[in-house]
C-alpha positions as a Python dict, from the first residue, in 0.01 Angstrom:
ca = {
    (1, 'X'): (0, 0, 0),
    (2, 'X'): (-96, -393, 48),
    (3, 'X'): (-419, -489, -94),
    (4, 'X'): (-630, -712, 107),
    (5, 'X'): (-633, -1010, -200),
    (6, 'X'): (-285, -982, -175),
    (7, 'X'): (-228, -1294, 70),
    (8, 'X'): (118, -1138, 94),
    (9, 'X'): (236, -917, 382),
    (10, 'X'): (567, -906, 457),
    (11, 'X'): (579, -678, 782),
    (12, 'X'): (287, -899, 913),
    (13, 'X'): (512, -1215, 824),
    (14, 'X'): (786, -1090, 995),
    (15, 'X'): (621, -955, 1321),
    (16, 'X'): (438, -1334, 1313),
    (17, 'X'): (785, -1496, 1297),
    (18, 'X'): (962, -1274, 1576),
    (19, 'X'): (635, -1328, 1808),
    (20, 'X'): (654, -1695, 1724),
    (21, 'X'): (1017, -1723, 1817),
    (22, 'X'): (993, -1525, 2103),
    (23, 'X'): (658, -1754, 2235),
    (24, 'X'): (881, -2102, 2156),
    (25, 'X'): (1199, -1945, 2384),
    (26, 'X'): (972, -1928, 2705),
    (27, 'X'): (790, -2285, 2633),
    (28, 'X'): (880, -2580, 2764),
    (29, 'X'): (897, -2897, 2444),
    (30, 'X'): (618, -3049, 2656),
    (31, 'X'): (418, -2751, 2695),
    (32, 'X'): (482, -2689, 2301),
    (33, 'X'): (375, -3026, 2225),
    (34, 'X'): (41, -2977, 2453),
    (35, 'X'): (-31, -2644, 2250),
    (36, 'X'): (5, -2814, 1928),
    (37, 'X'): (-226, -3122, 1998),
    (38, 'X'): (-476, -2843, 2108),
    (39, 'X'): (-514, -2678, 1819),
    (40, 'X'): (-490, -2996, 1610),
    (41, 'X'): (-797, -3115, 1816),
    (42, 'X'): (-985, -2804, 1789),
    (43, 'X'): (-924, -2789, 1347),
    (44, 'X'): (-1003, -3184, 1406),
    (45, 'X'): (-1305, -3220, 1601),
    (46, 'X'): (-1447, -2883, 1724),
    (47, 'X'): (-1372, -3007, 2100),
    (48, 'X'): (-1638, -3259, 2052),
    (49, 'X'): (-1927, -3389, 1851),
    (50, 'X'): (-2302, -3345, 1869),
    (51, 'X'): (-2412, -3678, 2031),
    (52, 'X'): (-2543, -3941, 1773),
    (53, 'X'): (-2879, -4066, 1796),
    (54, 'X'): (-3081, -4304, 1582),
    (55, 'X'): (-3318, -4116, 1285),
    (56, 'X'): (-3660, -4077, 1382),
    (57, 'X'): (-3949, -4135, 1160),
    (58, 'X'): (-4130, -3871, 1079),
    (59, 'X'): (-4376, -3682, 823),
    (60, 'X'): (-4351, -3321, 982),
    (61, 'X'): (-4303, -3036, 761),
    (62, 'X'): (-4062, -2801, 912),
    (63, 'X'): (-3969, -2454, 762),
    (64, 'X'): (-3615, -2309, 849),
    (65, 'X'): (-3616, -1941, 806),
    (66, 'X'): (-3292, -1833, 733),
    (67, 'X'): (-3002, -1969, 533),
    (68, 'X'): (-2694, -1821, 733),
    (69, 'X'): (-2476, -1980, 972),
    (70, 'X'): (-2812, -2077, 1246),
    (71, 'X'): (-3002, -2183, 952),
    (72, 'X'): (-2786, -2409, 763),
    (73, 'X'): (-2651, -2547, 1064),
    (74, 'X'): (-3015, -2655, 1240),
    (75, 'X'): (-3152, -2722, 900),
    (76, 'X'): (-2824, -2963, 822),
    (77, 'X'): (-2862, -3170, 1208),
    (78, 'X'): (-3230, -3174, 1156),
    (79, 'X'): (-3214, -3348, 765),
    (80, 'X'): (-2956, -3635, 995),
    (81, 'X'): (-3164, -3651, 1280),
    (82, 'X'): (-3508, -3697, 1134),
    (83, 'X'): (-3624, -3999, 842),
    (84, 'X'): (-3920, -3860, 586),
    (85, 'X'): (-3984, -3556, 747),
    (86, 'X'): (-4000, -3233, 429),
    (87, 'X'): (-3743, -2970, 512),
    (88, 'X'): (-3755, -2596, 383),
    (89, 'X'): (-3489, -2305, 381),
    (90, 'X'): (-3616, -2031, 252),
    (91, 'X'): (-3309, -1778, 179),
    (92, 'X'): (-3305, -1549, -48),
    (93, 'X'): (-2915, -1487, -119),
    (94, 'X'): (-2697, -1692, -329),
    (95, 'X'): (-2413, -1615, -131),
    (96, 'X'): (-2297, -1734, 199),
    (97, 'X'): (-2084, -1512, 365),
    (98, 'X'): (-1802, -1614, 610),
    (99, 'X'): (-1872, -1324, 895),
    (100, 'X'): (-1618, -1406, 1140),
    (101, 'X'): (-1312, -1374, 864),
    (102, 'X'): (-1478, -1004, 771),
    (103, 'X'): (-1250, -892, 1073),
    (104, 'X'): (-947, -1057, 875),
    (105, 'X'): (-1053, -931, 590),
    (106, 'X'): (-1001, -531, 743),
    (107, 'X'): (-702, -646, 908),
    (108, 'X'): (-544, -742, 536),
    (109, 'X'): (-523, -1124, 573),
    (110, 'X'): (-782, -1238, 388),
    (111, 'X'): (-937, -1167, 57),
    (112, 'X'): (-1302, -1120, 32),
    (113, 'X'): (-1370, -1401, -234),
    (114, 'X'): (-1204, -1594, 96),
    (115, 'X'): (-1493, -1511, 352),
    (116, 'X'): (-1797, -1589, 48),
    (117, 'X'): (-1866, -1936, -97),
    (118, 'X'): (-2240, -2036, -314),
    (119, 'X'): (-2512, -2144, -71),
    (120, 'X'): (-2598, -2392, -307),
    (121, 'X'): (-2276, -2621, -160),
    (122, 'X'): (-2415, -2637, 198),
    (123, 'X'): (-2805, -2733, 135),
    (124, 'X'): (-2845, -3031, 311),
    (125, 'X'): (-2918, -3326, 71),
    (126, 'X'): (-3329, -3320, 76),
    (127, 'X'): (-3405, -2978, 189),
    (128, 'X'): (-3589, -2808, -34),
    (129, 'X'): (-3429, -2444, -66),
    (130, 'X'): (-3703, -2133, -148),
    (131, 'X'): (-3474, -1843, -283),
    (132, 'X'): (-3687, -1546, -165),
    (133, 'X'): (-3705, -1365, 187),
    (134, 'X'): (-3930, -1365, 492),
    (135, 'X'): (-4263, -1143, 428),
    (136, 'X'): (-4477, -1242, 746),
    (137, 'X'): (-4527, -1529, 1004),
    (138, 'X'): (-4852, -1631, 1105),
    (139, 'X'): (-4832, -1863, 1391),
    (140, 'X'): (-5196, -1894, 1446),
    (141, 'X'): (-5250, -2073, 1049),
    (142, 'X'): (-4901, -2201, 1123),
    (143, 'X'): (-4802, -2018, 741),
    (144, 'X'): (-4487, -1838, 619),
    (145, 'X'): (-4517, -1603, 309),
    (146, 'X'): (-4209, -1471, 103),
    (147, 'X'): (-4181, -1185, -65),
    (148, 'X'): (-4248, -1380, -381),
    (149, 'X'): (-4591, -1420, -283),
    (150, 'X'): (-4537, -1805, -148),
    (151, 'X'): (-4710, -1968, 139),
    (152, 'X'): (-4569, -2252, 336),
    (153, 'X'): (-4741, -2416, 553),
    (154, 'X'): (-4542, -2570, 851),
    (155, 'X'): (-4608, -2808, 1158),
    (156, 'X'): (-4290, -2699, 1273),
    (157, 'X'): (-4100, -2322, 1229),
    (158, 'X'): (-3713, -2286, 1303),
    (159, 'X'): (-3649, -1914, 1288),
    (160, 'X'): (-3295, -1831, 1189),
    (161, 'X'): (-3293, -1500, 1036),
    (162, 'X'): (-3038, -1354, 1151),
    (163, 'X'): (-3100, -978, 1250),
    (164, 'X'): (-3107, -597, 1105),
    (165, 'X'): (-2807, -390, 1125),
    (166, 'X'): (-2991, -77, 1157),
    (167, 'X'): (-2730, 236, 1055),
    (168, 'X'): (-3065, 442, 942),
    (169, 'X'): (-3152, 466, 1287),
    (170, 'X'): (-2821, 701, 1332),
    (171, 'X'): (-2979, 1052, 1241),
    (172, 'X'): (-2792, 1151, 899),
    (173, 'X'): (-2658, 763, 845),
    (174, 'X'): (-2778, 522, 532),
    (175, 'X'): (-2599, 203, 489),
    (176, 'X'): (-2526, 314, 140),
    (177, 'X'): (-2305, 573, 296),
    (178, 'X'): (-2061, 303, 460),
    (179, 'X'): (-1713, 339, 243),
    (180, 'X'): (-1744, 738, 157),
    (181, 'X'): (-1411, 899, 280),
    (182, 'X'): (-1366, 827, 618),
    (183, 'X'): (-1663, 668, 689),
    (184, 'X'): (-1643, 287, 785),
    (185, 'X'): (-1838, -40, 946),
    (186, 'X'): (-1688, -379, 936),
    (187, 'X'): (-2073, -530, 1002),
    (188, 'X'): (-2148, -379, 633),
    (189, 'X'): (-1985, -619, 442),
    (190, 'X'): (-1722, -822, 355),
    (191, 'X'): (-1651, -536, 88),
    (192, 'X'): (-1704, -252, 408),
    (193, 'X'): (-1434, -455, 558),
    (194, 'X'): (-1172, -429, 275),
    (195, 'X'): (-1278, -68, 222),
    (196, 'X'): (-1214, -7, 562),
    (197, 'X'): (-852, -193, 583),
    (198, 'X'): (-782, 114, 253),
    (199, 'X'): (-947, 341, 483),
    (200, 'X'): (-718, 328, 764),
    (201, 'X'): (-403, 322, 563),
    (202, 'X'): (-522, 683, 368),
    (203, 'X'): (-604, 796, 719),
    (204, 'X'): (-291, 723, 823),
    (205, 'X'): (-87, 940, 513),
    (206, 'X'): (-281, 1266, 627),
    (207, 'X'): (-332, 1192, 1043),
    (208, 'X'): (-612, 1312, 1249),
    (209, 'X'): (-902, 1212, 1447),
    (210, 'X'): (-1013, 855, 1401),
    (211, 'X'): (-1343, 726, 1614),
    (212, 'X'): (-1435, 366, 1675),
    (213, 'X'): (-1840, 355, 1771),
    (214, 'X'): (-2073, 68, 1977),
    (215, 'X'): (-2459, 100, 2041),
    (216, 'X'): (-2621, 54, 2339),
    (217, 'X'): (-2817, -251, 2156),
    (218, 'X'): (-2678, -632, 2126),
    (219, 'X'): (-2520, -668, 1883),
    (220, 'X'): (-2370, -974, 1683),
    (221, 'X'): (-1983, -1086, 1784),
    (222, 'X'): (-1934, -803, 2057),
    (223, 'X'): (-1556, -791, 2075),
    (224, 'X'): (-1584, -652, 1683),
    (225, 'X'): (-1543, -281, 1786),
    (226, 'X'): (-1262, -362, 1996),
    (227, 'X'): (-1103, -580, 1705),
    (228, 'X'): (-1160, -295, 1476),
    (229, 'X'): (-965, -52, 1715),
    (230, 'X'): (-690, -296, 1779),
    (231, 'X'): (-620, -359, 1470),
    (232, 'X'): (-640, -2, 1260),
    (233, 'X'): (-376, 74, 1551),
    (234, 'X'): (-168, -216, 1501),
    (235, 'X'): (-189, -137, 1154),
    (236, 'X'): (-79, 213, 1143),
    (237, 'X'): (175, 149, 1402),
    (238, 'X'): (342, -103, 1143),
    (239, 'X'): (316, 181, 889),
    (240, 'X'): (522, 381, 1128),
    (241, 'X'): (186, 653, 1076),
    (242, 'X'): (59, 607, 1470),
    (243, 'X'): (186, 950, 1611),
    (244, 'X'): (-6, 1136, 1380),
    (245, 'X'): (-330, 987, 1471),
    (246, 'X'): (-554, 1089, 1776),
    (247, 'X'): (-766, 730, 1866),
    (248, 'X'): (-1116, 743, 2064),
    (249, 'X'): (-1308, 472, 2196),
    (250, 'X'): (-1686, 589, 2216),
    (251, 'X'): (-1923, 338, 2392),
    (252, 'X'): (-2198, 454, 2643),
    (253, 'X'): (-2148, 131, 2925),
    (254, 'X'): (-1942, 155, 3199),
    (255, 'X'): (-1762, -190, 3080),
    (256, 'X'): (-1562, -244, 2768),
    (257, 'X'): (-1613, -605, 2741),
    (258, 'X'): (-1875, -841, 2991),
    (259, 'X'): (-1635, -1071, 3111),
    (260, 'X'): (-1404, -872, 3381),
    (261, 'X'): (-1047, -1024, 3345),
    (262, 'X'): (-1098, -929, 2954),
    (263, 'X'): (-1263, -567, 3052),
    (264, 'X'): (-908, -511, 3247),
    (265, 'X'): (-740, -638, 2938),
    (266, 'X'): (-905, -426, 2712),
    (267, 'X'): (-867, -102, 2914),
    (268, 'X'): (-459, -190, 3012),
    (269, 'X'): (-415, -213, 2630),
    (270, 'X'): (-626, 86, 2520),
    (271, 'X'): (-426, 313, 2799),
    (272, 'X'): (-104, 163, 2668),
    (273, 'X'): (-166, 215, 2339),
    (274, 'X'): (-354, 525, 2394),
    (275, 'X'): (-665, 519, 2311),
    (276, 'X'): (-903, 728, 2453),
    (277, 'X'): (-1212, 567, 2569),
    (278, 'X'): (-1545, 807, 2605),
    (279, 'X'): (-1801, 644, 2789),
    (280, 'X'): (-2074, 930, 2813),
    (281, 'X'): (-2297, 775, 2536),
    (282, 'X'): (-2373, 612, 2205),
    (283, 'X'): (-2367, 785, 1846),
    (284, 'X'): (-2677, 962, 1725),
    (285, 'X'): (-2609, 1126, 1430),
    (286, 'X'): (-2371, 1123, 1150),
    (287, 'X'): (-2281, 1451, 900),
    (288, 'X'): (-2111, 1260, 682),
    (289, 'X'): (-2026, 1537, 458),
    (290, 'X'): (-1850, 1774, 750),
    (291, 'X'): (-1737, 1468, 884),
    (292, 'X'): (-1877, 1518, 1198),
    (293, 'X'): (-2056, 1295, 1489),
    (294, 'X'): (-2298, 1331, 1716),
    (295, 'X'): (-2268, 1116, 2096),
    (296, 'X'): (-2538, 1162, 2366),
    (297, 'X'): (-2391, 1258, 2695),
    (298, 'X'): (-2379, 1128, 3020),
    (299, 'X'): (-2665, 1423, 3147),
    (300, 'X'): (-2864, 1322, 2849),
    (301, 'X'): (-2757, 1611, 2589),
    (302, 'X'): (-2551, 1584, 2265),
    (303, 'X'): (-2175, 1643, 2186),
    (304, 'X'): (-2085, 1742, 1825),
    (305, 'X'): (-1733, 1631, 1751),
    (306, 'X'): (-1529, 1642, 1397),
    (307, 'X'): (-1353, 1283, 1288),
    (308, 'X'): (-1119, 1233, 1014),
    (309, 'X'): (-1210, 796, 996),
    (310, 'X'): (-1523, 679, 1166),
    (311, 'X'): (-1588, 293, 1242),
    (312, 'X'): (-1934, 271, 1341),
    (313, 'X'): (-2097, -49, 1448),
    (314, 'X'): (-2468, 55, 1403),
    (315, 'X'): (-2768, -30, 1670),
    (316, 'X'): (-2924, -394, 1582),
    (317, 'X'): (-3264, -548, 1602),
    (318, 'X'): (-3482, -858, 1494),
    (319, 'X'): (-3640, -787, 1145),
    (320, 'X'): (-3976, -654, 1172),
    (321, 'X'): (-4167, -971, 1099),
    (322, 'X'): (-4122, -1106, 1410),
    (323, 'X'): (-4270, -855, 1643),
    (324, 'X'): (-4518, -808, 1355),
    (325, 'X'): (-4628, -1171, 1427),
    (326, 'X'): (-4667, -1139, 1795),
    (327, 'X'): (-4364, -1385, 1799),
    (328, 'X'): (-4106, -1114, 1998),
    (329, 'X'): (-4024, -1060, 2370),
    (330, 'X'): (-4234, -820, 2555),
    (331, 'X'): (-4102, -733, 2842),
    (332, 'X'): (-3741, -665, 3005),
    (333, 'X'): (-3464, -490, 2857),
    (334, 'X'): (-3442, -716, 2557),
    (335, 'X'): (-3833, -587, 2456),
    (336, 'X'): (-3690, -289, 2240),
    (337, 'X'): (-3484, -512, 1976),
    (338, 'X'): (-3747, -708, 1891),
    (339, 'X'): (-3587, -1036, 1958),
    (340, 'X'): (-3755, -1402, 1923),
    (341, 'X'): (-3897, -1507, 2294),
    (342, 'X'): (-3713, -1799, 2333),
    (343, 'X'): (-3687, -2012, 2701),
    (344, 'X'): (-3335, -1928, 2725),
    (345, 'X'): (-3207, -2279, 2761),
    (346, 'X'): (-3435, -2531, 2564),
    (347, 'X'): (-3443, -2261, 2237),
    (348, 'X'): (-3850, -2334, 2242),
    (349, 'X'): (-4059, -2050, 2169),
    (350, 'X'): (-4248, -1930, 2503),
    (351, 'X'): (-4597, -1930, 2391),
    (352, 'X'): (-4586, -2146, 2064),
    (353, 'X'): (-4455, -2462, 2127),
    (354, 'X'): (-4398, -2592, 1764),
    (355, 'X'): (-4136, -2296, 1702),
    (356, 'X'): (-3807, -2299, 1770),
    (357, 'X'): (-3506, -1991, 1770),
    (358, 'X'): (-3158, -1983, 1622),
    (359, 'X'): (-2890, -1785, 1594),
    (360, 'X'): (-2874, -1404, 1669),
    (361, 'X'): (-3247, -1376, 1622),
    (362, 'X'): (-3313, -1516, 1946),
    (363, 'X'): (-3359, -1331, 2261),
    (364, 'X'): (-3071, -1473, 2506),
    (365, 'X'): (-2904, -1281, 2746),
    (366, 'X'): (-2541, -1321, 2544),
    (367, 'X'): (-2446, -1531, 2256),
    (368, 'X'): (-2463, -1369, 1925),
    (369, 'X'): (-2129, -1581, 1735),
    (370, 'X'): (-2083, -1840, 1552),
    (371, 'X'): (-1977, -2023, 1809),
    (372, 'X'): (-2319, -1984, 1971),
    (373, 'X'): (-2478, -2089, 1688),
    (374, 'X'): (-2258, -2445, 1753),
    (375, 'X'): (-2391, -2509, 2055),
    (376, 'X'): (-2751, -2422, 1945),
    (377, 'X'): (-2688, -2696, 1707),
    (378, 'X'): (-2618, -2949, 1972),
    (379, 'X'): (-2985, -2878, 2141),
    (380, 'X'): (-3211, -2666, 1930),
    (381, 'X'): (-3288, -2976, 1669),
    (382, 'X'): (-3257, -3211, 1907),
    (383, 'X'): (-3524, -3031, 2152),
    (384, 'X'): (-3740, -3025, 1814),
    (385, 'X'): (-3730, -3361, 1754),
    (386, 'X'): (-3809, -3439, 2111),
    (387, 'X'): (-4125, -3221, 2062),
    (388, 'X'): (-4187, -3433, 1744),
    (389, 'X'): (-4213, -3730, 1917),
    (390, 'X'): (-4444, -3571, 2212),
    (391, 'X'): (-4186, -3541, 2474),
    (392, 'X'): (-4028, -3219, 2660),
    (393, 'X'): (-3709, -3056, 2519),
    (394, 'X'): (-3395, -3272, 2670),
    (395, 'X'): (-3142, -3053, 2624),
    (396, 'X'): (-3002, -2715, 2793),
    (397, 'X'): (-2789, -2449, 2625),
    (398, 'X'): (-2557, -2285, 2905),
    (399, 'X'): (-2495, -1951, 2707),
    (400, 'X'): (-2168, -2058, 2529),
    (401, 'X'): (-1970, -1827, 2335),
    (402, 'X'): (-1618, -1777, 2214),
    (403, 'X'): (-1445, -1466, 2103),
    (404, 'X'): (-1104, -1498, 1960),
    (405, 'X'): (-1006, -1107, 2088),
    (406, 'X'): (-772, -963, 1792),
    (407, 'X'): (-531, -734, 1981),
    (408, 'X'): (-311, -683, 1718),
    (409, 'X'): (-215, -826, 1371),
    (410, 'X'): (-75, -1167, 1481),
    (411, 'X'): (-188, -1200, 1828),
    (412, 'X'): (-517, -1254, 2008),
    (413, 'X'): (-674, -1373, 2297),
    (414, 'X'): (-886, -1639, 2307),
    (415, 'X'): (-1237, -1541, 2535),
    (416, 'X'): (-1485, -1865, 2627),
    (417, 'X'): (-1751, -1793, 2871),
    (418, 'X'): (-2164, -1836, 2914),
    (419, 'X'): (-2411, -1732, 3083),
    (420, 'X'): (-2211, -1752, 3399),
    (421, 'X'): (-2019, -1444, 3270),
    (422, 'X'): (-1745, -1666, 3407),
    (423, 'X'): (-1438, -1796, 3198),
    (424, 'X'): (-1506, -2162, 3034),
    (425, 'X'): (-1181, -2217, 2883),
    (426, 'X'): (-1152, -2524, 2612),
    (427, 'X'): (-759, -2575, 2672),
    (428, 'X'): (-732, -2520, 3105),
    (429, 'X'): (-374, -2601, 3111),
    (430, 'X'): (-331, -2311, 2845),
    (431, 'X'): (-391, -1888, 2967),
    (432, 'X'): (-661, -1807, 2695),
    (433, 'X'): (-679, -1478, 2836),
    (434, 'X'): (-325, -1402, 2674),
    (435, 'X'): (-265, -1245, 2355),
    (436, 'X'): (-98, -1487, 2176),
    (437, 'X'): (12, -1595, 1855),
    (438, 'X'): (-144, -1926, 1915),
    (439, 'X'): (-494, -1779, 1940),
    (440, 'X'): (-396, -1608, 1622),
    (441, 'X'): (-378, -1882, 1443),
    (442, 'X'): (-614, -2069, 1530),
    (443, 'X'): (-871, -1765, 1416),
    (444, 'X'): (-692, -1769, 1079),
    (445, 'X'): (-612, -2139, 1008),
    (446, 'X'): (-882, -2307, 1222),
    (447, 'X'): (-1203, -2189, 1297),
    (448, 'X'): (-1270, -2147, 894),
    (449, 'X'): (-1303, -2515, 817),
    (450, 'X'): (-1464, -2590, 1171),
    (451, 'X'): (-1719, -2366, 1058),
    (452, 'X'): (-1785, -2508, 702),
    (453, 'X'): (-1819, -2829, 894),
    (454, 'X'): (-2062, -2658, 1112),
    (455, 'X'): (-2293, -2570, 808),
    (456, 'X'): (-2298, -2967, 754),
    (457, 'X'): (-2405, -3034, 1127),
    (458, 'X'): (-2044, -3164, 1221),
    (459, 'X'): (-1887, -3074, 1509),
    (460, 'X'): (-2122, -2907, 1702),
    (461, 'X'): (-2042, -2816, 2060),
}
């Protein structure tokens, strides 16, 4: 069996060469050439630079909550776009962890010490980083305690937190119970997503029944389920183990993915492939020791069914400190989840004026990716700053997000839309929407260092 840290693979090299060779034959040199420059631009630039714009002076003290991806990012563009003003993070982990790569990671191409680097590389030069976690927001004193006890006191709050994968609210589920035999979640961990890459292939000696989950919440990068699917599969299939394994698709929406050319994709390739998809309703509970699942159905009852793996991507929500501090949406069918109220296009909060949203916390219609969190950083500071200086947010956020769609190991498609729901493709001489070894690469060789750079508030959409 191939480990993961193994950065050898030789029937993935080999199906990579013979798709490469067979892409080249039907390109033109000119068309080749085009491709090329593409992706050099894209590993180059990002597509194109947050605008620069002269320092302003200012005293404000502004707390980031939330050293991830948002956090860094907004804290990083806020340290270049402001002179004197005292920056916080306050993040508790050491550790920042590459989450886009995690699906790499279960398809076998990259290591986990690949997708984790120290936090301590990205601080901005200035900010002042708290090492303990979010206890409570009080937007009224304008004060942030940690679980350490600290108070800081803010004139201005960025809330980047992220949000709560919450498996616990599957009857019968703990997150501790992610990696027991046949029992799997890429959103765990980088280690879940190894586990789950050893996982497939020991399913795949014996056969059986193997499940692939999605809530009925938002959740963060929403093509992950299908990536998981496509590429346990792809993965068994190189194994030659396919026949003996029975593949089901559980989701309880009537669409697959929210974009509709990629929906068709999705369902062509899960027929072809055959994979059954179950659309009467989302996991409820888990036996985890008969190996069993429970879906709702479409008239509202429960379905017991037996699995031999089980991929679940649990229901997600805002931590509790944000509802708990008034600072959550109330209304509309984003009011269960808890999410930051946000004005969906300027990243202000809607009744507090001095706090600002980042990152999957907020409560957007789509847009929990990295790539979202790119083109927050190209208006969310500089809205901030405009507030700093007494003037209304300039800037707009259109929804952007990107999903490089893993159909197999070595090809993808590459999925850019907002909140249009319609396509926004980078490259518009180029068909995104097929699976291609380009798109491939570019999720393996590319989007890594663009989103290092990100953390230093370069390259921002």
């Amino acid at each position: 069996m191939h480990h993961p840290e193994d950065p050898k693979h030789p029937e993935i090299e080999k199906a990579l060469a013979r798709q490469a060779d067979e892409t080249l034959r039907g390109l033109s040199r000119r068309d080749f050439l085009k491709i090329a420059g593409a992706a050099g631009l894209v590993s180059a630039t990002g597509v194109q630079a947050a605008p620069a714009r002269a320092a302003v002076s200012s005293q404000a003290r502004i707390v980031v909550l939330g050293g991830g991806a948002a956090g860094m990012t907004m804290a990083a563009r806020l340290r270049d776009l402001l002179d004197g003003a005292r920056i916080t993070i306050v993040e508790p982990s050491e550790i920042h962890h590459y989450q886009p790569g995690w699906t790499l990671v279960a398809a076998g191409v990259y290591s986990v010490g690949e997708v984790q680097r120290r936090n301590e590389r990205y601080i901005p030069r200035g900010v002042e980083w708290v090492r303990s976690a979010v206890a409570a927001i009080d937007p009224e004193s304008q004060r942030v305690e940690t679980t350490d006890g600290d108070r800081l006191d803010y004139d201005f709050l960025v809330v980047a937190t992220g949000l709560h994968l919450d498996y616990e609210a599957i009857e019968g589920l703990r997150r501790e119970d992610i990696g027991r035999p046949g029992l799997t979640s890429l959103y765990a961990s980088a280690e879940a997503a190894r586990d789950a890459y050893e996982q497939i292939h020991a399913f795949g000696e014996h056969g059986g029944v193997a499940r692939f989950t999605i809530p009925s919440t938002p959740i963060k990068c929403a093509g992950a389920p299908i990536k998981a699917t496509f590429i346990a599969d792809d993965l068994l299939r190189t194994a030659g183990q396919r026949a003996g394994a029975d593949f089901h698709y559980h989701t309880g929406s009537d669409t697959l993915f929210s974009v509709q050319r990629f929906d068709h994709m999705v369902r062509d390739l899960y027929a072809e492939r055959g994979v059954s998809v179950n659309d009467g309703g989302a996991l409820l509970a888990v036996d985890v020791d008969a190996r069993q699942a429970q879906f709702q159905t479409r008239d509202g009852g429960r379905e017991t069914v037996d699995y031999d793996y089980l991929h679940v991507t649990p229901p997600m929500r805002a931590h509790d400190f944000v509802r708990e501090a008034g600072l959550a949406v109330e209304d509309g069918p984003l009011a269960a989840g808890g999410w930051l109220a946000v004005d969906d296009r300027t990243l202000q909060h809607t009744d507090y004026p001095n706090i600002f949203g980042a990152g999957d916390v907020v409560a957007t219609a789509i847009g929990k990716t990295a790539s979202t969190v790119r083109s927050h950083g190209a208006v969310m500071p500089d809205n901030l700053v405009d507030v700093i200086q007494d003037r209304e947010p300039s800037r707009q956020f259109d929804g952007y997000t990107s999903c490089p769609l893993i159909t197999e190991v070595g090809k993808a498609a590459l999925v850019e839309f907002d909140y249009s729901l319609e396509e926004v493709p980078t490259f518009a001489f180029l068909d995104q929407g097929a699976p291609s070894w380009m798109w491939w690469r570019l999720k393996v060789h590319m989007i890594k260092p663009l989103y290092f750079n990100m953390l230093r508030g370069r390259y921002l959409r």
